[in-house]
Coordinates of C-alpha atoms in Angstrom, one line a residue:
M1 CA -108.1 93.4 -64.2
H2 CA -107.8 96.2 -66.7
K3 CA -110.4 97.5 -69.0
S4 CA -109.3 98.9 -72.4
M5 CA -111.4 99.8 -75.3
G6 CA -114.4 98.1 -74.1
C7 CA -112.4 94.8 -73.6
S8 CA -111.6 93.3 -70.4
I9 CA -107.9 92.0 -70.2
V10 CA -107.2 89.7 -67.4
L11 CA -103.5 89.6 -66.3
Q12 CA -102.5 86.6 -64.2
Q13 CA -99.7 87.3 -61.7
S14 CA -96.9 84.5 -61.8
S15 CA -95.1 83.1 -58.8
P16 CA -91.6 84.4 -58.1
V17 CA -88.7 82.1 -58.9
A18 CA -85.9 81.7 -56.3
G19 CA -82.4 82.7 -57.4
V20 CA -79.0 81.1 -56.6
P21 CA -78.0 81.6 -53.0
G22 CA -75.3 84.2 -52.5
V23 CA -71.9 83.7 -50.8
P24 CA -72.2 83.7 -47.0
G25 CA -70.9 86.8 -45.4
S26 CA -68.1 87.0 -42.8
P27 CA -69.1 86.3 -39.2
G28 CA -69.8 89.3 -37.1
R29 CA -67.8 90.2 -33.9
N30 CA -68.9 88.8 -30.5
G31 CA -71.1 91.0 -28.6
A32 CA -70.2 92.3 -25.1
A33 CA -70.6 89.9 -22.2
G34 CA -73.8 90.1 -20.3
R35 CA -74.0 90.8 -16.5
D36 CA -73.9 87.9 -14.0
G37 CA -77.3 86.5 -13.2
R38 CA -78.6 86.6 -9.7
D39 CA -77.9 83.6 -7.3
G40 CA -80.5 80.9 -7.6
V41 CA -82.5 79.5 -4.8
K42 CA -80.4 77.2 -2.4
G43 CA -81.0 73.6 -3.4
E44 CA -81.9 70.8 -1.0
K45 CA -79.1 68.8 0.8
G46 CA -77.9 65.9 -1.4
E47 CA -77.5 62.3 -0.3
R48 CA -74.3 61.2 1.6
G49 CA -71.5 60.2 -0.8
L50 CA -69.5 56.9 -0.7
P51 CA -66.6 56.8 1.8
G52 CA -63.2 57.8 0.3
G53 CA -60.1 55.5 0.2
R54 CA -57.8 55.2 3.2
G55 CA -55.2 57.9 3.2
V56 CA -51.4 57.4 3.4
S57 CA -50.1 56.6 7.0
G58 CA -48.4 59.5 8.6
T59 CA -44.8 59.3 9.9
Q60 CA -44.2 57.9 13.4
G61 CA -44.0 60.5 16.1
I62 CA -41.1 60.9 18.4
S63 CA -41.0 58.5 21.4
G64 CA -42.0 60.0 24.6
D65 CA -39.8 60.1 27.8
K66 CA -39.6 56.9 29.8
G67 CA -42.1 56.9 32.5
A68 CA -41.2 56.5 36.2
S69 CA -40.9 52.9 37.5
G70 CA -43.9 51.6 39.2
E71 CA -43.9 50.3 42.8
K72 CA -42.7 46.7 43.4
G73 CA -45.6 44.4 43.5
E74 CA -46.2 41.8 46.2
R75 CA -44.5 38.4 45.8
G76 CA -46.9 35.9 44.1
A77 CA -47.7 32.5 45.3
A78 CA -45.3 29.6 44.4
G79 CA -46.1 27.8 41.2
P80 CA -46.5 24.0 40.9
V81 CA -43.4 21.8 40.7
G82 CA -42.1 21.6 37.1
I83 CA -41.5 18.3 35.1
K84 CA -38.1 16.7 35.7
G85 CA -35.7 17.8 32.9
N86 CA -33.6 15.6 30.7
S87 CA -30.2 14.4 32.0
G88 CA -27.3 16.6 31.0
K89 CA -24.4 15.5 28.8
V90 CA -21.6 13.5 30.3
G91 CA -18.8 15.8 31.3
P92 CA -15.2 15.4 30.1
R93 CA -13.1 12.6 31.6
G94 CA -11.2 13.7 34.7
P95 CA -7.5 13.3 35.0
A96 CA -6.2 9.9 36.0
G97 CA -5.8 9.3 39.7
S98 CA -2.5 8.3 41.3
K99 CA -1.6 4.6 41.3
G100 CA -3.0 2.7 44.3
E101 CA -1.1 0.4 46.5
D102 CA -0.8 -3.2 45.5
G103 CA -3.4 -5.4 47.0
G104 CA -2.7 -8.6 48.9
K105 CA -2.1 -11.8 47.0
G106 CA -5.4 -13.6 46.2
Q107 CA -6.2 -17.2 46.8
K108 CA -5.4 -19.7 44.1
G109 CA -8.3 -20.4 41.9
G110 CA -9.7 -23.8 41.1
N111 CA -9.0 -25.7 37.9
G112 CA -10.9 -24.5 34.9
S113 CA -13.2 -26.7 32.9
K114 CA -11.6 -28.9 30.2
G115 CA -11.7 -27.2 26.8
S116 CA -13.3 -28.8 23.8
K117 CA -11.1 -30.9 21.5
G118 CA -9.5 -28.9 18.8
E119 CA -9.8 -29.9 15.1
A120 CA -6.6 -31.5 13.9
I121 CA -5.3 -30.6 10.5
Q122 CA -4.8 -33.7 8.6
L123 CA -2.1 -34.1 6.0
N124 CA -3.2 -32.5 2.8
W125 CA -0.7 -32.2 -0.1
K126 CA -0.4 -32.1 -3.8
Q127 CA 2.4 -32.3 -6.4
C128 CA 2.4 -30.9 -10.0
I129 CA 5.1 -32.0 -12.4
W130 CA 6.1 -31.1 -16.0
T131 CA 8.9 -31.7 -18.4
N132 CA 8.5 -29.0 -21.0
N133 CA 11.1 -26.2 -21.5
D134 CA 10.1 -22.6 -21.3
G135 CA 12.3 -19.8 -22.8
G136 CA 10.2 -16.9 -21.5
N137 CA 12.2 -14.1 -19.9
T138 CA 9.2 -12.7 -18.0
G139 CA 5.7 -14.0 -16.9
K140 CA 4.1 -17.2 -15.7
I141 CA 5.8 -20.5 -16.4
Q142 CA 3.6 -23.1 -14.7
E143 CA 0.7 -23.3 -12.1
C144 CA -0.7 -25.9 -9.7
Q145 CA -4.3 -25.9 -8.4
F146 CA -4.7 -26.8 -4.7
K147 CA -7.7 -27.0 -2.3
K148 CA -7.0 -25.5 1.1
T149 CA -9.2 -27.0 3.8
H150 CA -8.6 -24.6 6.8
S151 CA -8.5 -20.8 7.0
T152 CA -5.9 -20.7 9.8
S153 CA -3.4 -23.2 8.2
A154 CA -0.3 -22.4 6.3
L155 CA 1.1 -23.7 3.0
H156 CA 4.5 -25.2 2.6
V157 CA 5.5 -24.8 -1.1
V158 CA 8.6 -26.2 -2.8
Y159 CA 9.8 -25.6 -6.4
S160 CA 12.5 -27.7 -8.0
G161 CA 13.7 -27.5 -11.6
V162 CA 16.4 -26.4 -14.0
T163 CA 17.0 -22.6 -14.4
R164 CA 19.6 -20.6 -16.2
V165 CA 20.2 -17.0 -17.3
Y166 CA 22.5 -16.0 -20.1
C167 CA 24.4 -12.8 -21.3
S168 CA 27.2 -12.4 -23.8
S169 CA 28.9 -9.5 -22.0
G170 CA 29.1 -8.1 -18.5
S171 CA 26.8 -9.8 -16.0
C172 CA 23.1 -10.7 -15.8
C173 CA 20.4 -11.7 -13.3
S174 CA 16.9 -13.3 -13.4
R175 CA 14.5 -14.0 -10.6
W176 CA 12.1 -16.9 -10.2
Y177 CA 9.2 -16.5 -7.7
L178 CA 5.9 -18.1 -6.5
T179 CA 2.4 -16.4 -6.4
F180 CA -0.7 -17.4 -4.6
N181 CA -4.0 -16.5 -6.4
G182 CA -2.0 -13.9 -8.4
S183 CA -0.1 -12.2 -5.6
E184 CA 3.3 -12.9 -4.0
C185 CA 3.3 -14.2 -0.4
S186 CA 3.1 -11.5 2.3
G187 CA 2.7 -13.8 5.3
P188 CA 5.5 -13.3 6.1
A189 CA 7.5 -12.7 2.9
P190 CA 7.9 -13.6 -0.8
I191 CA 9.2 -17.1 -1.8
D192 CA 11.9 -16.6 -4.6
L193 CA 15.3 -17.5 -6.0
I194 CA 17.9 -15.5 -7.8
V195 CA 20.3 -16.6 -10.5
Y196 CA 23.2 -14.2 -11.1
K197 CA 26.2 -14.8 -13.4
S198 CA 28.9 -13.1 -15.5
A199 CA 29.3 -13.6 -19.2
S200 CA 32.5 -15.4 -18.7
N201 CA 30.7 -18.2 -16.9
G202 CA 29.2 -19.5 -20.1
N203 CA 25.7 -20.9 -20.3
P204 CA 25.3 -23.3 -17.3
H205 CA 22.0 -25.1 -16.7
R206 CA 21.5 -26.1 -13.0
T207 CA 18.8 -27.8 -11.0
R208 CA 17.8 -25.3 -8.3
Q209 CA 15.2 -25.3 -5.5
M210 CA 13.3 -22.7 -3.6
E211 CA 10.8 -23.3 -0.7
G212 CA 9.0 -21.5 2.0
Y213 CA 5.9 -21.2 4.2
C214 CA 3.0 -18.8 3.4
E215 CA 0.2 -17.9 5.9
N216 CA -2.9 -15.7 5.8
I217 CA -4.3 -17.5 2.8
P218 CA -8.1 -18.2 2.9
S219 CA -9.5 -21.7 2.6
G220 CA -10.7 -22.9 -0.7
N221 CA -9.2 -23.1 -4.1
V222 CA -5.6 -21.7 -4.3
V223 CA -3.6 -21.3 -7.5
V224 CA 0.1 -21.5 -6.9
A225 CA 2.1 -20.3 -9.9
L226 CA 5.8 -20.1 -10.9
H227 CA 6.9 -16.9 -12.5
V228 CA 10.2 -15.5 -13.9
G229 CA 11.2 -11.8 -14.2
K230 CA 14.0 -9.3 -13.8
C231 CA 16.0 -8.7 -10.6
A232 CA 14.4 -5.3 -10.0
R233 CA 16.6 -4.4 -7.0
W234 CA 19.7 -5.0 -9.1
S235 CA 18.8 -3.9 -12.6
S236 CA 15.8 -2.9 -14.7
T237 CA 17.1 -5.0 -17.6
V238 CA 15.3 -8.2 -18.6
Y239 CA 17.8 -10.9 -19.5
D240 CA 17.7 -14.2 -21.4
A241 CA 16.2 -16.7 -19.0
H242 CA 15.3 -20.3 -19.4
T243 CA 13.2 -22.7 -17.2
G244 CA 13.5 -26.5 -17.6
W245 CA 16.0 -28.5 -19.8
H246 CA 15.3 -31.3 -22.3
D247 CA 12.9 -33.8 -20.7
Y248 CA 14.1 -33.4 -17.1
T249 CA 11.3 -33.0 -14.5
S250 CA 10.3 -29.8 -12.8
R251 CA 7.8 -29.8 -9.9
I252 CA 5.8 -27.7 -7.5
L253 CA 5.0 -29.5 -4.2
I254 CA 2.3 -28.0 -1.9
T255 CA 1.5 -29.1 1.6
E256 CA -1.1 -27.7 4.1
V257 CA 0.4 -27.5 7.6
P258 CA -0.7 -26.1 11.0
P259 CA 0.0 -22.4 11.6
S260 CA 3.4 -21.3 13.0
Q261 CA 4.0 -20.6 16.7
Q262 CA 2.9 -17.3 18.1
Q263 CA 5.7 -15.2 19.5

């Protein structure tokens, strides 16, 4: 408060106003390191830690020298008898012995018992006939169905009919043969006939016959068939063959007979 000219003037002091902050200054240099402090008081013993993991196994050491043999011990008591073992394998057959001397003649034996009566093979036959002509050069001509009653019997088969083969030059050949259920006879051999001629002999038609016995045929239905074909052992050519002529009869005759004698 100031007094002037008898008047009192009261001056009120105003609060200071903050200015804009200035730009920060550069950091100062680090001060010198202080001295090490003194060791603190020794702490109490801590609790025991957890066991560590198992370490890696070390390498095996070198084997030591073999020790000296111990003294031989006393013989122990005999053990119980063991179980009987299995039989061994049969050994190889030994060499044949020398032939022994002939023994004395034995006494004549008595008559044997009478055997049972054998089964007789009754006459069993069939004939198949036809009159047609067949100009086939190869293949089946005709067949005849037959029922065979015994497995050990044989079949006697006869074919009779007109056959011919023709060629205009050189010579020619055809073969007629019988089959049994599709196969030629093998007990003992095929049943067949051959017609061979030269061209100069013209075109003759002749009645011819073939027959034979065939064994080893099972009982039951048997198909006996007449075939014609080439003469394979003479030529591979198939020639002009003909079976039958006009209305003349051709036939296949089949008869079941007892088996042949055993040699």
